[in-house]
Short mmCIF file of C-alpha atoms and ligand atoms in Angstrom, two decimals:
data_model
loop_
_atom_site.label_atom_id
_atom_site.label_comp_id
_atom_site.label_asym_id
_atom_site.label_seq_id
_atom_site.Cartn_x
_atom_site.Cartn_y
_atom_site.Cartn_z
CA MET A 29 111.79 171.27 128.71
CA ALA A 30 108.28 170.45 129.90
CA ALA A 31 105.45 171.31 127.49
CA THR A 32 103.08 173.76 129.16
CA THR A 33 99.58 174.65 128.01
CA ALA A 34 97.21 177.13 129.64
CA TYR A 35 93.49 176.67 129.04
CA LYS A 36 91.68 179.96 129.64
CA VAL A 37 87.97 179.21 129.57
CA GLY A 38 84.65 180.95 130.26
CA LYS A 39 83.40 178.31 132.68
CA LEU A 40 84.85 175.49 134.75
CA ILE A 41 83.14 172.41 136.13
CA ASP A 42 85.78 170.79 138.31
CA GLY A 43 83.95 167.48 138.86
CA ASN A 44 83.48 167.88 142.62
CA GLY A 45 79.85 168.95 142.32
CA GLY A 46 80.26 172.58 143.47
CA PRO A 47 79.06 175.61 141.52
CA VAL A 48 80.33 176.39 138.03
CA ILE A 49 83.25 178.82 138.20
CA ASP A 50 83.56 181.65 135.66
CA ASN A 51 86.74 182.80 133.90
CA THR A 52 89.22 180.13 134.86
CA VAL A 53 92.70 179.10 133.86
CA ILE A 54 94.02 175.54 133.95
CA VAL A 55 97.78 175.25 133.59
CA VAL A 56 98.94 171.85 132.35
CA GLU A 57 102.56 170.78 132.42
CA ASP A 58 103.21 167.59 130.49
CA LYS A 59 100.60 165.12 131.78
CA HIS A 60 99.49 166.89 134.94
CA ILE A 61 97.49 169.87 136.09
CA LYS A 62 99.87 172.33 137.63
CA GLU A 63 97.39 174.99 138.64
CA VAL A 64 93.67 175.74 138.41
CA GLY A 65 92.02 178.93 139.48
CA ALA A 66 90.46 182.29 138.69
CA ALA A 67 92.04 183.92 135.64
CA SER A 68 92.80 186.97 137.81
CA ASP A 69 94.90 184.88 140.25
CA ILE A 70 96.92 182.76 137.84
CA ARG A 71 100.03 183.87 136.07
CA ILE A 72 100.28 182.09 132.74
CA PRO A 73 103.86 180.78 132.50
CA GLU A 74 106.07 182.32 129.86
CA GLY A 75 106.26 180.23 126.70
CA ALA A 76 103.05 178.35 127.49
CA THR A 77 100.70 177.50 124.63
CA LEU A 78 97.51 179.46 125.27
CA VAL A 79 94.11 177.94 124.49
CA GLU A 80 91.75 180.86 125.01
CA GLU A 81 88.07 179.95 124.75
CA PRO A 82 85.78 182.31 126.67
CA GLY A 83 82.70 180.66 125.13
CA LEU A 84 83.52 177.10 126.24
CA THR A 85 83.17 175.13 129.47
CA ALA A 86 86.03 172.97 130.74
CA MET A 87 85.18 169.78 132.60
CA PRO A 88 87.00 166.58 133.56
CA GLY A 89 87.24 163.80 130.99
CA MET A 90 84.19 161.62 131.60
CA MET A 91 84.24 157.95 132.57
CA ASP A 92 81.96 155.07 131.66
CA LEU A 93 82.44 152.25 134.15
CA HIS A 94 80.43 149.58 132.41
CA ILE A 95 81.03 149.00 128.74
CA HIS A 96 81.65 145.97 126.52
CA LEU A 97 83.93 147.29 123.82
CA CYS A 98 84.53 143.82 122.39
CA MET A 99 80.85 143.04 121.96
CA PHE A 100 79.43 142.52 118.48
CA ASN A 101 78.24 145.85 117.30
CA ASN A 102 75.51 147.27 115.16
CA LEU A 103 77.65 149.97 113.58
CA THR A 104 78.65 147.63 110.76
CA PHE A 105 76.68 144.45 111.54
CA LYS A 106 72.92 144.61 111.50
CA ASN A 107 72.35 141.00 112.57
CA TYR A 108 74.03 140.10 115.81
CA ARG A 109 73.33 136.39 115.58
CA VAL A 110 75.20 136.31 112.28
CA ALA A 111 77.95 138.52 113.71
CA GLN A 112 78.51 136.12 116.59
CA TRP A 113 79.52 133.42 114.13
CA GLU A 114 81.33 135.48 111.54
CA VAL A 115 83.53 137.76 113.58
CA THR A 116 86.81 136.32 114.83
CA PRO A 117 88.38 137.54 118.08
CA GLU A 118 91.14 139.07 115.95
CA LEU A 119 88.68 141.25 114.00
CA GLN A 120 86.67 142.02 117.11
CA GLN A 121 89.81 143.23 118.85
CA MET A 122 90.16 145.88 116.14
CA TYR A 123 86.54 146.84 116.64
CA MET A 124 87.31 147.15 120.34
CA LEU A 125 89.88 149.84 119.64
CA PHE A 126 87.49 151.59 117.24
CA HIS A 127 84.66 151.51 119.80
CA ALA A 128 86.98 152.93 122.44
CA GLN A 129 88.01 155.74 120.09
CA LEU A 130 84.35 156.55 119.37
CA CYS A 131 83.91 157.12 123.11
CA LEU A 132 87.08 159.20 123.43
CA GLU A 133 86.03 161.56 120.67
CA ARG A 134 82.81 162.25 122.62
CA GLY A 135 84.65 163.21 125.81
CA PHE A 136 85.13 159.85 127.57
CA THR A 137 88.78 159.57 128.56
CA THR A 138 88.41 156.52 130.84
CA LEU A 139 86.41 153.36 130.20
CA ARG A 140 86.12 150.33 132.41
CA ASP A 141 85.57 147.49 129.97
CA LEU A 142 83.73 144.64 131.68
CA GLY A 143 84.81 141.83 129.40
CA ILE A 144 83.31 139.44 126.92
CA MET A 145 83.76 135.90 125.71
CA SER A 146 83.57 134.39 122.27
CA THR A 147 83.25 130.80 121.08
CA ARG A 148 87.06 130.70 121.11
CA GLY A 149 87.18 131.68 124.77
CA LEU A 150 87.56 134.76 126.96
CA MET A 151 88.80 137.89 125.25
CA THR A 152 90.96 139.03 128.14
CA ASP A 153 94.16 138.85 126.07
CA GLN A 154 92.68 140.98 123.30
CA ALA A 155 91.35 143.62 125.68
CA VAL A 156 94.60 143.86 127.63
CA ALA A 157 96.57 144.24 124.39
CA VAL A 158 94.41 147.17 123.26
CA ARG A 159 94.78 148.76 126.70
CA ASP A 160 98.56 148.39 126.63
CA ALA A 161 98.91 149.62 123.04
CA ILE A 162 97.02 152.78 124.06
CA ASP A 163 98.99 153.15 127.30
CA ASN A 164 102.25 152.84 125.39
CA GLY A 165 101.18 155.60 123.05
CA ILE A 166 101.31 153.60 119.82
CA LEU A 167 97.53 153.91 119.33
CA GLY A 168 95.20 156.77 120.24
CA GLY A 169 92.40 155.92 122.62
CA PRO A 170 90.94 156.38 126.08
CA ARG A 171 92.46 154.92 129.24
CA LEU A 172 91.07 151.40 129.55
CA ILE A 173 90.50 149.50 132.76
CA CYS A 174 90.08 145.86 131.75
CA GLY A 175 87.60 143.66 133.59
CA ALA A 176 87.61 139.94 132.79
CA PHE A 177 84.67 137.52 132.98
CA THR A 178 85.18 135.09 135.85
CA VAL A 179 82.00 133.05 135.71
CA GLY A 180 80.44 129.61 135.84
CA THR A 181 78.90 127.34 133.20
CA GLY A 182 75.47 128.54 132.12
CA SER A 183 75.71 131.73 134.17
CA HIS A 184 74.30 134.97 132.78
CA LEU A 185 77.60 135.99 131.24
CA ASP A 186 78.05 132.54 129.67
CA LEU A 187 74.61 132.94 128.06
CA ILE A 188 75.72 136.03 126.16
CA MET A 189 76.74 133.45 123.57
CA PRO A 190 73.95 131.41 121.97
CA ARG A 191 73.07 128.28 123.94
CA ALA A 192 73.75 126.09 120.91
CA SER A 193 77.23 127.41 120.22
CA LEU A 194 80.38 125.46 120.93
CA ARG A 195 82.15 126.77 123.99
CA ASN A 196 85.76 126.87 125.04
CA PRO A 197 85.79 124.91 128.32
CA GLU A 198 88.58 127.18 129.59
CA ALA A 199 86.21 130.17 129.53
CA THR A 200 84.12 129.17 132.55
CA ALA A 201 84.72 127.57 135.94
CA ASP A 202 82.61 125.77 138.54
CA GLY A 203 83.14 125.50 142.27
CA PRO A 204 85.23 127.82 144.41
CA ASP A 205 88.61 126.27 143.54
CA GLU A 206 88.04 126.41 139.79
CA MET A 207 86.71 129.96 140.11
CA ARG A 208 89.84 130.92 141.98
CA LYS A 209 91.95 129.40 139.23
CA LEU A 210 90.07 131.28 136.51
CA ALA A 211 90.46 134.48 138.54
CA ARG A 212 94.21 133.87 138.77
CA LYS A 213 94.44 133.17 135.03
CA ASN A 214 92.64 136.41 134.21
CA LEU A 215 94.88 138.40 136.54
CA LEU A 216 97.94 136.67 135.09
CA LYS A 217 96.84 137.82 131.63
CA GLY A 218 96.78 141.38 132.93
CA ALA A 219 93.15 142.05 133.83
CA ASP A 220 92.64 145.03 136.16
CA TRP A 221 89.26 143.93 137.45
CA LEU A 222 87.29 140.70 137.62
CA LYS A 223 83.65 140.60 136.59
CA THR A 224 81.25 137.99 137.81
CA CYS A 225 77.49 137.62 138.19
CA ALA A 226 75.26 136.81 141.14
CA SER A 227 71.96 136.53 139.24
CA GLY A 228 70.47 136.16 135.78
CA GLY A 229 70.19 139.20 133.58
CA GLY A 230 68.35 141.09 130.88
CA GLY A 231 69.79 140.68 127.41
CA THR A 232 69.94 136.90 127.24
CA ASP A 233 67.61 134.35 125.68
CA ARG A 234 65.53 131.95 127.80
CA GLU A 235 67.00 133.06 131.11
CA ALA A 236 64.93 134.41 133.99
CA PRO A 237 66.54 137.50 135.54
CA ASP A 238 65.99 136.23 139.08
CA VAL A 239 67.84 132.90 138.90
CA ARG A 240 70.89 132.48 141.15
CA ASN A 241 74.15 132.24 139.20
CA HIS A 242 76.87 131.27 141.64
CA THR A 243 77.09 129.96 145.16
CA GLN A 244 78.23 132.31 147.89
CA GLU A 245 81.48 130.34 148.11
CA GLU A 246 82.16 130.89 144.41
CA LEU A 247 81.57 134.65 144.65
CA ASP A 248 83.69 134.81 147.80
CA ALA A 249 86.54 133.04 146.00
CA VAL A 250 86.50 135.47 143.03
CA CYS A 251 86.43 138.60 145.20
CA ASP A 252 89.03 137.24 147.59
CA GLU A 253 91.41 136.40 144.76
CA ALA A 254 90.99 139.86 143.21
CA HIS A 255 91.68 141.54 146.56
CA ALA A 256 94.59 139.25 147.42
CA GLN A 257 96.34 140.49 144.27
CA HIS A 258 95.41 144.15 144.87
CA HIS A 259 92.74 144.16 142.19
CA PHE A 260 88.98 144.63 142.29
CA CYS A 261 85.79 142.77 141.53
CA SER A 262 82.49 143.96 140.06
CA ILE A 263 79.39 141.84 140.39
CA HIS A 264 76.39 141.85 138.08
CA CYS A 265 73.22 141.76 140.23
CA PHE A 266 69.52 141.98 139.40
CA THR A 267 67.79 140.94 142.64
CA PRO A 268 67.93 141.87 146.33
CA ASP A 269 69.26 138.37 147.09
CA ALA A 270 72.03 138.93 144.53
CA HIS A 271 72.85 142.31 146.12
CA ARG A 272 73.14 140.64 149.53
CA MET A 273 75.43 137.93 148.14
CA ALA A 274 77.61 140.53 146.40
CA ILE A 275 77.95 142.64 149.57
CA LYS A 276 78.84 139.55 151.58
CA ALA A 277 81.48 138.56 149.02
CA GLY A 278 83.04 142.02 149.23
CA ALA A 279 82.17 143.32 145.75
CA ASP A 280 83.85 146.60 144.87
CA THR A 281 81.03 147.71 142.56
CA ILE A 282 77.52 146.43 141.97
CA GLU A 283 76.26 146.47 138.39
CA HIS A 284 72.68 147.23 137.29
CA MET A 285 70.60 146.66 140.51
CA VAL A 286 67.22 146.46 138.61
CA PHE A 287 65.15 145.09 141.55
CA HIS A 288 65.54 146.18 145.16
CA ASP A 289 64.00 145.89 148.59
CA GLU A 290 64.42 148.15 151.59
CA ASP A 291 67.01 145.89 153.16
CA SER A 292 69.20 145.63 150.06
CA ILE A 293 69.26 149.42 149.61
CA ALA A 294 70.10 149.96 153.30
CA ARG A 295 72.96 147.45 153.12
CA ILE A 296 74.44 149.02 149.99
CA VAL A 297 74.32 152.46 151.59
CA GLU A 298 75.96 151.08 154.73
CA ALA A 299 78.68 149.22 152.84
CA GLN A 300 79.22 152.30 150.62
CA ILE A 301 79.54 150.15 147.52
CA PRO A 302 79.21 152.20 144.32
CA VAL A 303 76.45 151.09 141.96
CA THR A 304 76.56 151.39 138.19
CA PRO A 305 72.97 151.79 136.94
CA THR A 306 73.34 151.09 133.15
CA LEU A 307 70.04 152.69 132.09
CA LEU A 308 70.97 153.69 128.54
CA HIS A 309 70.30 150.22 127.20
CA ARG A 310 66.97 150.01 129.06
CA THR A 311 65.21 152.69 127.02
CA ASP A 312 62.52 152.05 124.38
CA HIS A 313 65.03 153.25 121.80
CA ALA A 314 67.57 150.64 122.86
CA ILE A 315 64.97 147.88 122.85
CA GLU A 316 63.91 148.94 119.35
CA ILE A 317 67.50 148.70 118.13
CA ARG A 318 67.73 145.22 119.61
CA ARG A 319 64.57 144.25 117.74
CA GLU A 320 66.01 145.56 114.47
CA ILE A 321 69.18 143.48 114.79
CA GLY A 322 67.27 140.26 115.36
CA THR A 323 67.13 139.83 119.14
CA PRO A 324 64.71 137.01 120.07
CA ASN A 325 61.23 138.02 121.28
CA PHE A 326 61.77 136.40 124.68
CA THR A 327 64.63 138.80 125.37
CA LEU A 328 62.77 141.85 124.03
CA GLU A 329 59.79 141.07 126.27
CA LYS A 330 62.09 140.62 129.26
CA MET A 331 63.77 143.96 128.53
CA LYS A 332 60.35 145.67 128.39
CA THR A 333 59.22 144.01 131.62
CA ILE A 334 62.22 145.06 133.70
CA GLN A 335 62.42 148.62 132.30
CA PRO A 336 60.16 150.27 134.92
CA ASN A 337 62.01 148.45 137.73
CA CYS A 338 65.35 149.79 136.50
CA PHE A 339 64.12 153.38 136.46
CA ASN A 340 62.29 153.09 139.79
CA THR A 341 65.25 151.45 141.55
CA PHE A 342 67.50 154.24 140.29
CA GLN A 343 65.23 156.83 141.92
CA VAL A 344 65.14 154.91 145.20
CA MET A 345 68.95 154.55 145.19
CA HIS A 346 69.43 158.23 144.50
CA LYS A 347 67.10 159.28 147.33
CA ALA A 348 68.71 156.82 149.73
CA GLY A 349 72.19 158.21 149.07
CA VAL A 350 73.74 155.25 147.23
CA LYS A 351 76.97 156.29 145.54
CA ILE A 352 76.17 156.13 141.84
CA ALA A 353 79.00 155.76 139.32
CA MET A 354 78.06 156.17 135.68
CA GLY A 355 78.00 153.16 133.37
CA THR A 356 76.02 152.37 130.22
CA ASP A 357 76.52 148.64 129.54
CA MET A 358 76.93 149.62 125.91
CA GLY A 359 77.65 146.70 123.64
CA PHE A 360 74.93 145.97 121.12
CA GLU A 361 73.11 149.25 121.50
CA PRO A 362 72.36 152.09 121.33
CA ASP A 363 75.49 153.48 119.63
CA MET A 364 79.15 153.42 120.70
CA GLY A 365 80.09 156.93 121.72
CA SER A 366 76.63 157.99 122.89
CA ASN A 367 77.65 157.35 126.52
CA ALA A 368 76.66 160.84 127.73
CA SER A 369 73.00 160.08 127.00
CA GLU A 370 73.10 157.96 130.19
CA LEU A 371 73.51 161.20 132.17
CA ALA A 372 70.41 162.73 130.59
CA ILE A 373 68.40 159.73 131.85
CA TYR A 374 69.71 160.35 135.38
CA VAL A 375 68.51 163.94 135.12
CA ASP A 376 65.10 162.85 133.79
CA LEU A 377 64.84 160.59 136.86
CA GLY A 378 65.55 163.35 139.37
CA MET A 379 69.26 164.13 139.56
CA THR A 380 70.44 167.68 139.05
CA PRO A 381 72.70 168.00 136.00
CA MET A 382 75.65 168.58 138.37
CA GLU A 383 74.87 165.41 140.33
CA ALA A 384 74.78 163.51 137.04
CA ILE A 385 78.15 164.97 136.01
CA VAL A 386 79.67 163.86 139.33
CA THR A 387 78.63 160.24 138.64
CA ALA A 388 80.89 160.30 135.56
CA THR A 389 83.75 162.20 137.19
CA LYS A 390 84.45 162.16 140.94
CA ASN A 391 82.24 159.18 141.82
CA ALA A 392 83.58 157.14 138.91
CA ALA A 393 87.18 157.85 139.91
CA GLU A 394 86.42 156.85 143.49
CA ALA A 395 84.72 153.63 142.36
CA LEU A 396 87.89 152.80 140.42
CA HIS A 397 90.09 153.71 143.43
CA ARG A 398 91.84 156.19 141.13
CA GLN A 399 90.66 159.42 142.81
CA GLU A 400 94.23 160.49 143.54
CA GLU A 401 94.88 161.05 139.85
CA LEU A 402 91.53 161.10 138.03
CA GLY A 403 87.99 162.45 138.20
CA THR A 404 88.39 166.14 138.96
CA LEU A 405 90.26 169.13 137.60
CA GLU A 406 92.56 169.84 140.52
CA LYS A 407 96.20 170.55 141.02
CA GLY A 408 98.37 167.44 140.71
CA LYS A 409 95.84 165.29 138.87
CA LEU A 410 96.24 163.91 135.37
CA ALA A 411 95.10 166.46 132.78
CA ASP A 412 92.01 164.79 131.31
CA ILE A 413 90.05 167.80 130.10
CA VAL A 414 87.04 168.24 127.85
CA LEU A 415 86.05 171.60 126.38
CA VAL A 416 82.31 171.74 125.74
CA ASP A 417 80.21 174.21 123.79
CA GLY A 418 77.43 175.04 126.28
CA ASN A 419 76.99 174.60 130.00
CA PRO A 420 76.20 171.00 130.95
CA ALA A 421 75.43 172.06 134.53
CA GLU A 422 72.42 173.90 133.08
CA ASP A 423 71.52 171.52 130.28
CA ILE A 424 73.02 168.04 130.48
CA LYS A 425 72.01 167.36 126.89
CA VAL A 426 74.72 169.66 125.52
CA LEU A 427 77.08 166.73 126.16
CA GLU A 428 75.31 164.55 123.58
CA PRO A 429 75.99 166.01 120.11
CA ARG A 430 79.42 165.11 118.79
CA GLU A 431 80.02 168.66 117.50
CA ASN A 432 79.60 170.16 121.01
CA ILE A 433 82.66 168.30 122.27
CA LYS A 434 85.18 170.80 121.01
CA MET A 435 88.36 169.44 122.53
CA VAL A 436 89.38 166.24 124.30
CA VAL A 437 92.67 166.15 126.17
CA LYS A 438 93.97 163.00 127.86
CA GLU A 439 97.05 163.22 130.08
CA GLY A 440 97.82 166.61 128.63
CA LYS A 441 97.70 165.42 125.01
CA ARG A 442 95.10 166.74 122.57
CA PHE A 443 93.26 163.86 120.88
CA VAL A 444 90.31 165.81 119.47
CA ASP A 445 90.08 169.42 118.42
CA ARG A 446 86.96 170.54 116.59
CA ARG A 447 87.41 174.25 117.16
CA GLU A 448 87.30 176.53 114.18
CA GLY A 449 90.43 176.15 112.06
CA GLU A 450 91.53 173.00 113.93
CA ASP A 451 91.10 169.40 112.82
CA VAL A 452 92.57 166.94 115.28
CA ARG A 453 90.83 163.57 115.30
CA VAL A 454 91.29 160.19 116.87
CA ILE A 455 89.22 158.58 114.09
CA PRO A 456 90.61 159.57 110.70
CA HIS A 457 87.45 159.15 108.62
CA GLU A 458 83.96 160.62 108.74
CA TYR A 459 81.49 159.14 111.18
CA GLY A 460 79.26 156.57 109.45
CA SER A 461 81.46 156.20 106.39
CA TRP A 462 82.08 152.52 107.07
CA ARG A 463 80.55 149.62 105.16
CA ILE A 464 77.60 147.78 106.65
CA ALA A 465 78.98 144.25 106.68
CA ASP A 466 75.79 142.22 106.29
CA ALA A 467 73.51 144.60 104.39
ZN1 ZN B 2 77.39 144.42 131.17
#
């Protein structure tokens, strides 16, 4: 018999951007939402488990579309240059799962991981294995969409590793044919998305953000190969020229933006390509964390210089009607699991709290081409539900403290329950109880 649960809550945010609805019932049968509506209209099926929380708000599981779960982290390593040499892909793969769980326990049920490489090579295999272990139900975690680096020698994403480090020649490709081959290899390994870069970037040493990374032909080859195999391609872009190249190549999402001109904004609006702003790691706080873990001065200065452009471009995009899908670019900083703080920045920069919520729900699902099953709390969709203490449509910051996220349900299954008398966790130990590896 199908397991049925009825969530009877004080408020509902369905993810579509409309007004908050009072006194609602969501009926979940196995993995899917069977019914949603006013408590007065819905008959709770006999034998259903009742979760009755008049003081809580139900909302869709949130999504972060730009994260690097396999990146060296400052939760247990306080010196990232040391970590880059001392952490094997095998250990980092375990961190990847842990990072993903830290996001799930804060209400993020879907993460698009945008890849990483190590001195041993791309970490596509590791990421795909974590995704599949979660999908198969042998490990608890969020739904992962795996994006794999498909980039050239010395490109921005190659420079995430120190310039002096040995490199696996298999990790990068040059020229359209080689790029196509690397794309095919990544897709063969099971990647869902490809990730490439059209310009330089922020967090890398001795690299100007406005250099060109690939030729148009190379970008075209990567996007074409993704599309030919019914997959998608996201392109890291910092400059208007990079935006134009990405649009021409047929990018499915544009990452960061940073700089813009009138023409690049108009083209993005016209092409209806979702943009992932990644502002959380642009804040003073994030730059300070980078300083503490030993990031070179060149990079810190660059991060400070581009900060106002990132915030200003976001405001221009929002006013122009660019479809914004939430993404943090979390890797080094600020803190795995603090994804919702990205939404508070959007609100500070002019979005309403509801508009910000939509970037992490409906818009994110549409950017992933998964809107048929994800993103909103509607009949027939997968039951990814978060119960929050407070009303995020009034105060977006209620999504930030861990203790406000009372329950996290993914595909009908309860992974977190912090309500009184309940203790369901995806991470078995207390937050922060781990050893600092290089202290
Ligand atoms: Zn990134």
